[in-house]
Coordinates of C-alpha atoms in Angstrom, one line a residue:
Chain A
M526 CA -34.5 21.9 -236.0
S527 CA -35.6 19.4 -234.0
G528 CA -32.7 17.5 -234.5
A529 CA -30.6 19.6 -232.1
G530 CA -33.6 19.9 -229.7
R531 CA -33.8 15.9 -229.5
R532 CA -29.9 15.9 -228.9
I533 CA -30.3 18.4 -226.0
R534 CA -32.7 16.5 -224.5
L535 CA -30.8 13.3 -224.5
V536 CA -27.9 15.1 -223.0
M537 CA -30.6 16.5 -220.1
W538 CA -32.0 12.9 -219.8
K539 CA -28.4 11.1 -219.3
E540 CA -27.4 14.1 -217.3
F541 CA -30.6 13.4 -214.9
L542 CA -29.7 9.4 -215.0
Q543 CA -25.5 10.1 -213.9
L544 CA -26.7 12.9 -211.2
R545 CA -29.8 10.1 -210.0
R546 CA -26.7 7.2 -209.5
D547 CA -24.2 9.7 -207.6
P548 CA -25.9 9.4 -204.2
L549 CA -22.8 11.3 -202.7
L550 CA -23.7 14.0 -205.2
I551 CA -27.1 14.2 -204.2
R552 CA -27.0 14.5 -200.5
L553 CA -24.3 16.9 -200.7
I554 CA -26.7 19.3 -202.9
L555 CA -29.4 18.4 -200.8
L556 CA -27.4 19.3 -197.5
M557 CA -25.5 22.2 -198.5
P558 CA -28.5 24.8 -198.3
V559 CA -29.8 23.1 -195.0
L560 CA -26.0 23.4 -193.4
Q561 CA -25.5 26.6 -194.9
L562 CA -29.0 28.0 -193.3
V563 CA -28.1 26.1 -190.0
L564 CA -24.7 28.0 -189.9
F565 CA -25.5 31.2 -191.3
G566 CA -28.8 31.2 -189.6
Y567 CA -27.9 30.4 -186.5
V568 CA -23.9 30.9 -185.8
V569 CA -22.7 33.9 -188.2
A570 CA -26.1 35.6 -187.8
V571 CA -26.8 35.4 -184.4
D572 CA -27.5 38.9 -183.0
V573 CA -25.2 40.1 -180.5
K574 CA -27.6 40.1 -177.1
N575 CA -27.1 40.9 -173.5
L576 CA -23.9 42.2 -173.9
P577 CA -22.5 42.4 -169.8
T578 CA -22.0 46.3 -169.4
A579 CA -20.3 48.2 -166.9
I580 CA -22.4 52.1 -166.4
V581 CA -20.1 54.4 -164.5
D582 CA -22.2 57.3 -163.5
L583 CA -20.2 60.2 -162.8
D584 CA -22.6 62.7 -162.9
R585 CA -25.6 60.9 -160.2
T586 CA -28.2 63.4 -161.9
S587 CA -31.9 62.2 -162.7
V588 CA -31.1 62.8 -166.6
S589 CA -28.0 60.4 -166.0
R590 CA -30.1 57.8 -164.7
Q591 CA -32.3 57.9 -167.2
V592 CA -29.5 57.2 -170.2
A593 CA -28.4 54.4 -167.5
A594 CA -32.2 53.2 -167.4
S595 CA -32.3 53.4 -171.3
I596 CA -29.5 51.2 -172.1
G597 CA -30.2 48.6 -169.4
A598 CA -33.9 48.6 -170.7
S599 CA -32.7 47.3 -173.9
D600 CA -31.9 43.3 -174.7
Y601 CA -28.5 44.0 -176.3
F602 CA -27.1 45.2 -172.6
T603 CA -27.4 43.6 -169.1
I604 CA -26.0 46.3 -166.6
V605 CA -23.7 43.5 -164.2
A606 CA -21.6 46.4 -162.5
H607 CA -21.8 50.0 -161.7
P608 CA -18.3 51.3 -160.9
T609 CA -17.9 54.6 -159.7
T610 CA -14.7 55.6 -161.6
D611 CA -13.3 54.8 -164.5
A612 CA -10.1 53.2 -163.8
Q613 CA -12.5 50.5 -162.3
I614 CA -13.4 49.6 -166.4
R615 CA -10.0 48.3 -167.0
P616 CA -10.2 45.2 -164.8
L617 CA -13.6 44.2 -165.4
M618 CA -13.0 44.5 -169.0
D619 CA -9.4 42.3 -168.7
R620 CA -11.4 39.7 -166.6
G621 CA -14.0 39.4 -169.5
E622 CA -16.6 40.4 -166.7
V623 CA -18.1 43.3 -169.3
A624 CA -17.9 43.8 -172.8
V625 CA -19.1 47.5 -172.8
A626 CA -18.8 50.5 -170.3
V627 CA -20.6 53.4 -170.8
V628 CA -19.2 56.7 -168.9
I629 CA -21.7 59.4 -167.9
E630 CA -19.4 62.3 -167.5
E631 CA -20.2 64.4 -164.6
G632 CA -21.9 67.9 -165.3
T633 CA -23.7 65.9 -168.2
A634 CA -27.5 67.1 -166.8
A635 CA -25.9 70.5 -166.5
R636 CA -24.7 70.7 -169.8
L637 CA -27.9 69.3 -172.0
A638 CA -29.6 72.0 -169.4
R639 CA -27.4 74.6 -171.1
G640 CA -28.2 73.3 -174.4
E641 CA -24.7 71.8 -174.9
T642 CA -23.1 68.6 -176.1
A643 CA -22.2 66.4 -173.1
P644 CA -19.7 63.6 -174.4
L645 CA -20.8 60.0 -173.4
G646 CA -17.7 57.7 -173.4
I647 CA -18.6 54.2 -174.8
V648 CA -15.8 51.6 -174.0
V649 CA -15.8 48.7 -176.0
D650 CA -13.8 45.1 -175.6
G651 CA -11.5 45.5 -178.9
S652 CA -10.7 42.0 -178.8
D653 CA -13.9 40.7 -179.6
T654 CA -14.8 43.0 -182.7
S655 CA -17.9 41.9 -183.6
S656 CA -19.6 42.3 -179.7
A657 CA -17.6 45.5 -179.7
T658 CA -18.8 47.1 -183.0
V659 CA -22.2 46.0 -182.4
G660 CA -22.1 46.9 -179.3
A661 CA -20.7 50.5 -180.2
G662 CA -23.5 51.1 -182.6
Y663 CA -26.2 50.0 -180.4
A664 CA -25.4 52.2 -177.7
T665 CA -25.1 55.0 -179.8
Q666 CA -28.7 54.3 -181.3
I667 CA -29.9 54.1 -178.0
V668 CA -28.5 57.5 -176.9
A669 CA -29.8 58.8 -180.2
R670 CA -33.2 57.9 -179.5
F671 CA -32.6 59.0 -176.1
N672 CA -31.8 62.2 -177.4
Q673 CA -34.9 62.7 -179.7
Q674 CA -37.3 61.8 -176.7
R675 CA -35.5 64.2 -174.6
I676 CA -35.6 67.2 -177.2
A677 CA -39.5 66.2 -177.8
S678 CA -40.5 66.2 -174.5
S679 CA -39.1 69.2 -173.3
G680 CA -40.5 70.9 -176.7
L681 CA -37.0 72.6 -177.3
A682 CA -36.8 75.0 -180.3
G683 CA -35.1 73.5 -183.3
G684 CA -31.8 75.6 -183.1
L685 CA -31.4 73.6 -180.0
A686 CA -31.9 70.5 -181.1
Q687 CA -28.9 70.7 -183.2
S688 CA -26.7 70.1 -180.1
P689 CA -27.5 66.5 -178.8
G690 CA -26.1 64.8 -176.1
L691 CA -24.0 62.5 -178.5
D692 CA -23.2 62.8 -182.1
A693 CA -24.4 59.6 -183.3
R694 CA -22.7 58.9 -186.4
V695 CA -24.2 55.6 -186.9
R696 CA -27.9 55.6 -188.4
V697 CA -29.3 52.0 -189.4
L698 CA -32.1 52.9 -191.8
Y699 CA -33.9 49.5 -192.5
N700 CA -33.2 47.4 -190.4
P701 CA -33.3 49.2 -186.7
T702 CA -32.9 46.2 -184.8
M703 CA -30.0 45.0 -187.3
A704 CA -31.4 41.8 -187.2
S705 CA -28.5 40.4 -189.3
L706 CA -30.6 37.4 -190.4
N707 CA -32.9 39.9 -192.4
T708 CA -29.8 40.6 -194.9
M709 CA -28.0 37.1 -194.6
I710 CA -30.7 35.2 -195.7
P711 CA -31.4 36.7 -198.6
G712 CA -27.6 36.9 -199.6
L713 CA -27.7 33.3 -199.0
V714 CA -29.9 32.9 -201.7
A715 CA -27.3 34.2 -204.3
V716 CA -24.4 32.6 -202.6
I717 CA -26.2 29.3 -202.3
L718 CA -26.7 29.7 -206.2
M719 CA -23.6 30.4 -207.1
I720 CA -21.8 27.7 -205.3
S721 CA -23.9 25.1 -206.7
L722 CA -24.0 26.2 -210.2
M723 CA -20.3 26.7 -210.0
V724 CA -19.2 23.3 -208.2
V725 CA -21.3 21.4 -209.6
M726 CA -21.2 22.2 -212.9
S727 CA -17.5 22.2 -213.3
Q728 CA -17.4 18.9 -211.7
A729 CA -19.8 17.5 -214.5
V730 CA -18.1 18.9 -217.1
V731 CA -14.4 17.8 -215.8
R732 CA -15.6 14.2 -214.9
E733 CA -17.1 13.9 -218.0
R734 CA -13.9 15.2 -219.7
E735 CA -11.9 12.5 -217.1
S736 CA -13.5 9.9 -218.5
G737 CA -13.2 10.5 -222.5
T738 CA -17.2 10.1 -222.7
L739 CA -16.8 13.9 -223.4
E740 CA -14.7 13.1 -226.9
Q741 CA -16.8 10.4 -227.8
M742 CA -19.9 13.0 -227.8
F743 CA -17.9 15.5 -230.2
V744 CA -17.5 13.0 -232.9
T745 CA -21.3 12.6 -233.1
P746 CA -23.8 14.9 -234.6
I747 CA -24.2 16.6 -231.3
R748 CA -22.7 19.9 -231.5
R749 CA -20.8 22.1 -228.5
T750 CA -23.7 24.5 -227.8
E751 CA -26.6 21.5 -227.6
Y752 CA -24.0 19.6 -225.3
L753 CA -23.6 22.6 -223.4
I754 CA -27.2 23.7 -223.4
G755 CA -27.8 20.0 -222.5
K756 CA -25.6 20.1 -219.5
V757 CA -26.4 23.2 -217.7
T758 CA -30.1 22.7 -217.7
P759 CA -30.4 20.4 -215.3
Y760 CA -27.9 22.1 -212.9
L761 CA -29.7 25.3 -213.4
L762 CA -33.1 23.4 -212.4
L763 CA -31.3 22.4 -209.5
A764 CA -30.3 25.3 -208.3
L765 CA -33.6 26.9 -208.9
G766 CA -35.0 23.9 -206.2
Q767 CA -32.1 24.6 -203.6
L768 CA -33.2 28.5 -203.8
T769 CA -36.4 28.0 -203.5
L770 CA -35.9 25.6 -200.4
V771 CA -33.9 28.4 -198.5
A772 CA -36.3 31.2 -199.4
L773 CA -38.8 29.0 -198.1
V774 CA -37.2 28.2 -194.8
G775 CA -36.0 32.1 -194.5
L776 CA -39.4 33.5 -195.2
F777 CA -40.9 31.3 -192.5
W778 CA -38.7 29.6 -190.2
F779 CA -36.6 32.3 -189.9
K780 CA -39.1 35.0 -190.6
V781 CA -37.2 37.3 -192.7
P782 CA -39.4 39.5 -194.1
F783 CA -39.7 40.3 -197.8
H784 CA -40.9 43.8 -198.6
G785 CA -40.5 43.9 -202.1
S786 CA -41.5 42.4 -205.8
P787 CA -40.5 38.7 -206.6
V788 CA -39.9 39.8 -209.9
V789 CA -36.9 42.2 -209.3
A790 CA -35.5 39.5 -206.8
L791 CA -35.5 36.5 -209.8
T792 CA -34.2 38.9 -212.3
G793 CA -31.9 39.7 -210.4
L794 CA -31.0 36.2 -210.1
G795 CA -31.1 35.4 -213.6
L796 CA -29.1 37.7 -214.3
F797 CA -26.4 36.6 -211.6
M798 CA -26.6 32.7 -212.8
L799 CA -25.2 34.5 -215.8
S800 CA -22.1 34.8 -214.4
A801 CA -22.1 31.8 -212.1
I802 CA -22.6 29.4 -214.9
G803 CA -19.8 31.1 -216.8
L804 CA -17.6 30.9 -214.0
G805 CA -18.4 27.2 -213.9
L806 CA -17.4 26.8 -217.1
F807 CA -14.2 28.5 -217.1
V808 CA -13.4 26.4 -214.1
S809 CA -13.9 23.4 -215.7
L810 CA -12.0 24.8 -218.9
V811 CA -8.6 25.2 -216.7
S812 CA -9.2 22.2 -215.1
R813 CA -7.6 18.7 -216.1
T814 CA -9.4 16.8 -213.1
R815 CA -11.9 17.2 -210.6
Q816 CA -9.5 17.9 -207.7
Q817 CA -8.2 20.7 -210.1
A818 CA -12.0 21.9 -210.6
Q819 CA -12.4 21.8 -206.9
Q820 CA -9.3 23.8 -206.2
A821 CA -10.2 26.5 -208.3
V822 CA -13.5 26.9 -207.3
L823 CA -12.2 27.2 -203.5
F824 CA -10.0 30.0 -205.2
L825 CA -12.5 31.9 -206.5
M826 CA -15.3 31.5 -204.1
M827 CA -12.7 33.0 -201.0
P828 CA -12.8 36.8 -202.5
F829 CA -16.2 36.3 -203.5
M830 CA -17.7 36.1 -200.4
I831 CA -15.1 38.5 -198.9
L832 CA -15.2 41.2 -201.0
S833 CA -18.9 41.1 -202.0
G834 CA -19.9 42.5 -198.7
F835 CA -21.7 38.9 -197.7
I836 CA -20.1 38.4 -194.6
F837 CA -18.2 41.5 -193.9
P838 CA -20.0 44.8 -194.8
I839 CA -18.3 46.8 -197.6
S840 CA -18.2 50.2 -195.6
S841 CA -16.0 48.8 -193.4
M842 CA -13.3 47.6 -195.8
P843 CA -10.2 49.6 -196.1
D844 CA -10.3 52.4 -198.9
P845 CA -7.9 50.8 -201.2
I846 CA -10.0 47.3 -200.9
K847 CA -13.1 49.0 -201.7
P848 CA -12.8 49.5 -205.8
I849 CA -12.0 45.7 -205.9
T850 CA -15.6 45.4 -204.5
Y851 CA -17.0 46.8 -208.2
A852 CA -15.3 43.7 -210.0
I853 CA -17.2 41.3 -207.8
P854 CA -20.6 40.0 -209.5
L855 CA -22.1 38.6 -206.2
R856 CA -21.9 42.3 -204.7
Y857 CA -24.6 43.2 -207.1
A858 CA -26.5 40.1 -206.5
L859 CA -26.4 40.9 -202.7
D860 CA -27.4 44.7 -203.4
V861 CA -30.6 43.6 -205.6
L862 CA -31.6 40.8 -203.0
R863 CA -31.1 42.9 -199.7
G864 CA -33.1 46.0 -201.6
V865 CA -35.9 44.3 -202.5
A866 CA -36.1 42.0 -199.4
V867 CA -35.2 44.5 -196.9
K868 CA -36.0 47.7 -198.4
G869 CA -38.5 46.9 -200.8
A870 CA -36.4 48.4 -203.6
G871 CA -37.9 48.2 -207.0
F872 CA -36.2 48.2 -210.5
E873 CA -35.6 51.8 -211.0
A874 CA -33.5 51.9 -207.5
L875 CA -31.9 49.1 -208.5
A876 CA -31.1 50.0 -211.7
T877 CA -27.3 50.3 -211.7
P878 CA -26.5 46.8 -209.3
L879 CA -29.4 45.2 -211.8
L880 CA -27.3 46.4 -215.0
A881 CA -23.7 45.4 -213.9
L882 CA -25.2 42.1 -212.9
A883 CA -26.3 42.2 -216.9
G884 CA -23.2 43.3 -218.1
F885 CA -21.0 41.1 -215.9
G886 CA -23.5 38.1 -217.0
V887 CA -23.3 38.6 -220.8
L888 CA -19.4 39.0 -220.9
I889 CA -18.7 35.9 -218.5
F890 CA -21.3 34.0 -220.0
G891 CA -20.4 35.2 -223.4
A892 CA -16.4 34.5 -223.0
A893 CA -17.2 31.4 -221.2
V894 CA -19.3 30.0 -224.1
V895 CA -16.7 31.2 -226.6
A896 CA -13.6 29.9 -224.9
T897 CA -15.6 26.7 -224.3
R898 CA -16.4 25.7 -228.1
R899 CA -13.2 26.4 -228.9
R900 CA -11.3 24.4 -225.9
L901 CA -13.6 21.5 -225.4
S902 CA -12.7 17.8 -226.3
Chain B
M919 CA -12.5 2.4 -256.4
S920 CA -13.7 5.7 -254.5
V921 CA -11.4 7.0 -250.9
A922 CA -12.6 7.2 -247.6
V923 CA -9.8 8.9 -246.2
E924 CA -7.3 11.3 -248.4
L925 CA -4.8 13.2 -246.2
N926 CA -2.7 16.1 -247.6
A927 CA 0.1 17.2 -246.0
L928 CA -1.6 17.4 -242.7
T929 CA -0.1 19.0 -239.9
K930 CA -0.9 19.6 -236.0
R931 CA 1.5 21.3 -233.5
F932 CA 1.1 21.5 -229.9
G933 CA 3.3 24.4 -229.4
D934 CA 6.9 23.8 -230.7
F935 CA 6.2 20.0 -230.4
V936 CA 5.0 18.7 -234.0
A937 CA 2.7 15.8 -233.2
V938 CA 1.7 15.5 -237.1
D939 CA 4.4 16.3 -239.8
G940 CA 2.6 17.1 -242.6
I941 CA 1.2 13.4 -243.4
S942 CA -0.1 12.3 -246.8
L943 CA -2.4 9.3 -247.1
S944 CA -5.0 7.5 -249.0
V945 CA -7.3 5.0 -247.6
P946 CA -9.9 3.3 -250.1
R947 CA -12.9 2.6 -249.3
G948 CA -13.8 -1.2 -248.1
E949 CA -10.3 -1.2 -246.8
V950 CA -9.2 -2.6 -243.4
F951 CA -6.7 -0.1 -242.7
G952 CA -4.0 -0.4 -240.1
F953 CA -2.4 2.6 -238.5
L954 CA 1.0 1.3 -237.0
G955 CA 3.4 2.8 -234.5
P956 CA 4.7 3.6 -231.2
N957 CA 2.8 5.6 -228.8
G958 CA 3.3 8.9 -228.9
S959 CA 3.9 9.0 -232.7
G960 CA 0.7 10.9 -233.4
K961 CA -1.5 8.4 -234.8
T962 CA -4.3 9.6 -231.8
T963 CA -3.9 13.1 -233.2
T964 CA -4.3 12.0 -236.8
I965 CA -7.5 10.2 -235.6
R966 CA -9.1 13.1 -233.7
M967 CA -8.5 15.6 -236.5
L968 CA -9.9 12.6 -238.8
T969 CA -13.3 12.7 -236.6
G970 CA -13.4 16.8 -235.9
A971 CA -12.5 17.0 -232.4
L972 CA -8.8 19.0 -233.4
A973 CA -8.2 21.5 -235.8
P974 CA -5.5 20.7 -238.0
D975 CA -2.5 23.6 -238.4
G976 CA -2.0 22.3 -241.7
G977 CA -2.8 20.4 -244.9
S978 CA -6.4 18.9 -245.7
A979 CA -8.0 15.8 -244.3
W980 CA -11.4 14.6 -246.4
V981 CA -13.1 12.0 -245.3
L982 CA -16.1 10.6 -247.2
G983 CA -15.6 13.2 -249.8
E984 CA -15.9 16.0 -247.3
D985 CA -13.4 18.5 -246.2
I986 CA -13.4 17.7 -242.3
A987 CA -12.3 21.2 -241.6
T988 CA -15.6 22.8 -243.3
H989 CA -18.0 20.0 -243.0
A990 CA -17.5 18.0 -239.7
D991 CA -21.0 18.2 -239.2
R992 CA -21.8 16.2 -242.7
V993 CA -19.3 13.5 -241.7
R994 CA -19.9 13.0 -238.1
P995 CA -23.3 11.3 -238.8
R996 CA -21.4 8.6 -241.5
I997 CA -18.7 7.9 -239.2
G998 CA -18.3 6.1 -236.1
Y999 CA -15.6 6.4 -233.2
M1000 CA -14.1 4.2 -230.7
S1001 CA -11.4 5.3 -228.4
Q1002 CA -8.5 4.3 -226.8
K1003 CA -10.3 4.4 -223.1
F1004 CA -13.5 3.4 -222.7
S1005 CA -15.9 5.9 -223.1
L1006 CA -19.8 4.7 -222.8
F1007 CA -20.8 6.3 -219.8
E1008 CA -20.2 4.0 -216.7
D1009 CA -23.1 5.4 -214.5
L1010 CA -25.8 4.2 -217.2
T1011 CA -27.2 1.1 -217.9
V1012 CA -26.1 -1.3 -221.3
S1013 CA -29.7 -0.2 -222.7
E1014 CA -29.4 3.6 -221.6
N1015 CA -26.1 4.0 -223.3
L1016 CA -27.6 2.4 -226.6
T1017 CA -30.8 4.4 -226.1
F1018 CA -28.5 7.4 -225.9
Y1019 CA -26.4 7.0 -228.8
A1020 CA -29.1 5.8 -231.3
G1021 CA -31.3 8.8 -230.2
V1022 CA -27.9 10.8 -230.9
Y1023 CA -27.8 9.2 -234.3
A1024 CA -31.8 9.8 -234.8
L1025 CA -32.8 6.1 -235.2
S1026 CA -36.1 4.9 -235.4
D1027 CA -38.2 2.9 -233.0
A1028 CA -37.6 0.0 -235.3
E1029 CA -33.9 0.6 -236.1
Y1030 CA -33.3 0.5 -232.7
A1031 CA -34.9 -2.2 -231.6
D1032 CA -33.0 -4.2 -234.2
R1033 CA -29.7 -2.7 -234.0
S1034 CA -29.9 -2.9 -230.1
A1035 CA -31.2 -6.6 -230.1
Y1036 CA -27.9 -7.3 -232.8
V1037 CA -25.3 -5.0 -230.5
M1038 CA -26.3 -6.9 -227.9
E1039 CA -25.9 -10.4 -229.0
M1040 CA -22.4 -9.6 -230.4
A1041 CA -21.4 -8.0 -227.5
D1042 CA -22.3 -11.5 -225.7
L1043 CA -24.5 -9.0 -223.5
T1044 CA -28.1 -10.5 -224.1
G1045 CA -30.0 -10.0 -220.8
R1046 CA -27.8 -8.0 -219.5
D1047 CA -29.3 -4.8 -220.5
R1048 CA -30.0 -3.5 -217.2
E1049 CA -26.4 -3.5 -215.5
L1050 CA -24.6 -0.7 -215.2
T1051 CA -21.6 -0.1 -217.9
G1052 CA -19.0 0.0 -215.5
N1053 CA -19.2 -2.8 -214.2
L1054 CA -18.9 -5.1 -217.0
S1055 CA -15.5 -7.0 -217.7
T1056 CA -12.8 -5.2 -219.9
G1057 CA -13.7 -7.3 -222.9
L1058 CA -17.0 -6.8 -222.8
K1059 CA -17.1 -3.0 -222.5
Q1060 CA -15.0 -3.0 -225.4
R1061 CA -17.8 -5.0 -227.4
L1062 CA -20.1 -3.0 -226.3
A1063 CA -18.3 0.1 -227.0
L1064 CA -17.9 -1.0 -230.9
G1065 CA -21.3 -1.8 -230.8
A1066 CA -22.3 1.6 -229.9
A1067 CA -19.8 3.0 -232.2
T1068 CA -21.8 1.2 -234.8
M1069 CA -25.8 1.5 -233.8
H1070 CA -25.9 4.1 -237.0
E1071 CA -24.3 1.6 -239.5
P1072 CA -21.3 4.0 -240.1
D1073 CA -19.5 4.2 -243.7
L1074 CA -16.1 4.5 -242.0
L1075 CA -15.4 3.7 -238.5
F1076 CA -12.3 4.9 -236.5
L1077 CA -10.7 2.5 -234.0
D1078 CA -7.9 4.2 -231.8
E1079 CA -6.1 1.2 -230.2
P1080 CA -9.2 -0.7 -229.7
T1081 CA -7.7 -3.9 -228.2
S1082 CA -5.5 -2.3 -225.6
G1083 CA -5.7 -4.0 -222.3
V1084 CA -8.0 -7.0 -223.5
D1085 CA -6.8 -10.5 -223.3
P1086 CA -5.5 -12.6 -226.3
V1087 CA -8.5 -14.5 -226.5
A1088 CA -10.8 -11.7 -226.5
R1089 CA -8.7 -9.9 -228.5
R1090 CA -9.0 -12.6 -231.4
R1091 CA -12.6 -12.4 -231.0
F1092 CA -12.7 -8.8 -231.5
W1093 CA -11.0 -8.7 -234.8
D1094 CA -13.6 -11.5 -235.5
L1095 CA -16.2 -8.7 -235.3
L1096 CA -14.1 -6.1 -237.3
Y1097 CA -14.0 -8.6 -239.9
E1098 CA -17.7 -9.1 -239.9
L1099 CA -18.0 -5.3 -240.1
A1100 CA -15.6 -4.7 -243.2
E1101 CA -17.7 -7.9 -244.9
R1102 CA -20.6 -5.6 -244.8
G1103 CA -18.4 -2.6 -246.8
V1104 CA -17.5 -0.8 -243.4
T1105 CA -14.4 0.7 -244.0
L1106 CA -12.1 0.8 -241.1
F1107 CA -8.8 2.8 -239.9
V1108 CA -7.3 0.9 -237.1
T1109 CA -4.6 2.3 -234.9
T1110 CA -2.6 -0.3 -232.5
H1111 CA 0.8 -0.8 -231.7
Y1112 CA 0.2 -4.7 -231.4
M1113 CA 2.3 -5.9 -234.5
E1114 CA 0.5 -9.3 -234.9
E1115 CA -2.4 -7.4 -235.7
A1116 CA -0.9 -5.8 -238.3
S1117 CA -1.1 -8.8 -240.5
N1118 CA -4.7 -8.6 -239.8
C1119 CA -5.1 -5.6 -242.0
S1120 CA -5.8 -4.9 -245.8
R1121 CA -2.9 -2.1 -245.9
L1122 CA -0.9 -0.5 -243.2
A1123 CA 0.9 2.5 -242.9
F1124 CA 3.9 3.1 -240.1
M1125 CA 4.1 5.9 -238.3
Y1126 CA 7.0 7.3 -236.2
R1127 CA 7.6 10.7 -234.6
G1128 CA 4.9 12.6 -236.5
R1129 CA 5.7 11.2 -240.0
V1130 CA 4.7 8.0 -242.3
I1131 CA 7.6 6.5 -242.7
A1132 CA 6.0 3.2 -245.2
D1133 CA 2.6 2.4 -246.4
G1134 CA 1.0 -0.3 -248.2
T1135 CA 0.0 -3.9 -248.1
P1136 CA 1.7 -6.2 -245.2
R1137 CA 3.3 -8.4 -247.7
G1138 CA 4.4 -5.8 -249.9
I1139 CA 6.0 -4.0 -246.6
Q1140 CA 7.4 -7.2 -245.7
A1141 CA 8.8 -8.0 -248.7
E1142 CA 10.2 -4.5 -249.3
T1143 CA 12.0 -4.3 -246.3
G1144 CA 13.7 -8.3 -246.7
R1145 CA 14.9 -6.9 -249.7
R1146 CA 16.5 -3.7 -248.6
L1147 CA 18.0 -5.8 -245.8
G1148 CA 19.0 -8.5 -248.2
L1149 CA 17.4 -11.1 -246.1
A1150 CA 16.6 -14.4 -247.7
T1151 CA 13.4 -14.9 -245.6
T1152 CA 10.4 -12.7 -245.2
P1153 CA 11.1 -10.6 -242.1
S1154 CA 7.9 -10.8 -239.6
M1155 CA 6.0 -7.6 -239.0
E1156 CA 8.1 -7.1 -235.6
D1157 CA 11.1 -7.1 -237.4
V1158 CA 9.9 -4.8 -240.1
F1159 CA 8.6 -2.2 -237.4
V1160 CA 11.9 -2.4 -235.6
S1161 CA 14.2 -1.9 -238.6
L1162 CA 12.0 0.8 -240.1
V1163 CA 12.5 2.7 -236.6
T1164 CA 16.5 1.9 -236.9
E1165 CA 16.9 3.1 -240.0
Q1166 CA 14.9 6.5 -238.9
R1167 CA 17.1 6.9 -236.1
T1168 CA 20.3 6.7 -237.9

């Protein structure tokens, strides 16, 4: 019906006019992605590099020197001390002079020569958890690579290869340098989309209720659905602009690789938008004032950011918490975006998170529209 | 004479609180109908049900010959509504507001030119169409809101406390505008708690605690109350109201 189209266009038109006249909101909308890019790109995602490291070489063989050299050769560790005993590590760490210590036990070379497992001690400063975990991870990787090279060069049989010098449990498949940026920026695209849809849209709806213009519109021929479409569309376009900005800066400034198909990424984002809009509508329904809407968004954002795996990996969460992450739509959006960008995954590989996003989208958006139609006014 | 508004045992509850308690009313077309009562007596709730903004919990409401519960969409193009609170977009200009409401009611370009010129003149806003609505004075806002609500020439206009917060001179002028509308055949349904405004109406209903406690012409109600109280002179509207409310409380 042309009447519905005309009314939707009118609501959109006045929404854009109002947006244009709210200089603070426009600044926030433009600055938010920039600020987040800077924060996450330069502060949160900074890779642990040049960790001050102590090497305790108790073996003093050519093999042990090779291990030490390969650790020192990496960007992650800077060897600053060569203590001669274990006991000297503690004071070094107490003073914060080293963050990591690698202990090569006596007899390592002999054991390796016999094809046995040789223990390699990695001591990390647990008071700086991120450096500690990352440092330990890097060290394990370096040692694993060292083992591979040794086995390959010595041409040992496959049977012997099963007894490496160290049990390297941490394996980073797709992001061998563990550049956090490469996973952070794709995730940021989803997070920004969610924030701007939830915050800005719920604020706009609540403001309209506060000022009484909402009620005024509903005694005119404008239907609730027409109002909703007209109201949501401008913010959708805005969010699209924001995420394009983030994606471009991510690709060209931070040089984040994008291995997959944009179609898959956009499908995931589109489905995720349904959830974000739905949540924004719910927020605007339960809030009578803009302050309440703000608090409600904060209330939702905290568990979203923390439980989705955006900042902390889900795999390192305590077991009782892990099941809860399945109820967070952002989790699946991150799966899709990171999968596409980092691994180049397609529809088939990402079927589960995409279906989950579709399910959440239909559920949350549908419920929000039904509730809004009933409660608006 | 045909009927503009017909209420039958109309009821609205909010939880345990009965905001509108089974009221029945009939408002003929062409009337200036005054809906009186203290704050919280259920006037606004009744109007919101009549405009289809709120669904009744019981009874029925017929507006311009249509059941508002089932055919609100047929009624809406033919009614206008001006709420207690100024509810045009304050961050839009005067003419943007008018363009919005003209578009919503599908006015043609010619109709828009004609009607907006009238509204601008009526609201004393000629030449100020590019001004932000939020910067206008309260009196001007009120007149603009009335203009926006009548852009589409409705048959029936609901006004909820239209003159609250306006100075007496502006209020007088506002009522002159309402009379102009009434002369053109528009039915007016006006709520107010200003008793002196009651005598401006051709018919009245007194509402108290969700019930209609008296209705009729202003003179009729005054005369009847005077008789009941055994007064020699006709009581003022204020006295009528006070005595009606006191009777209800005892």
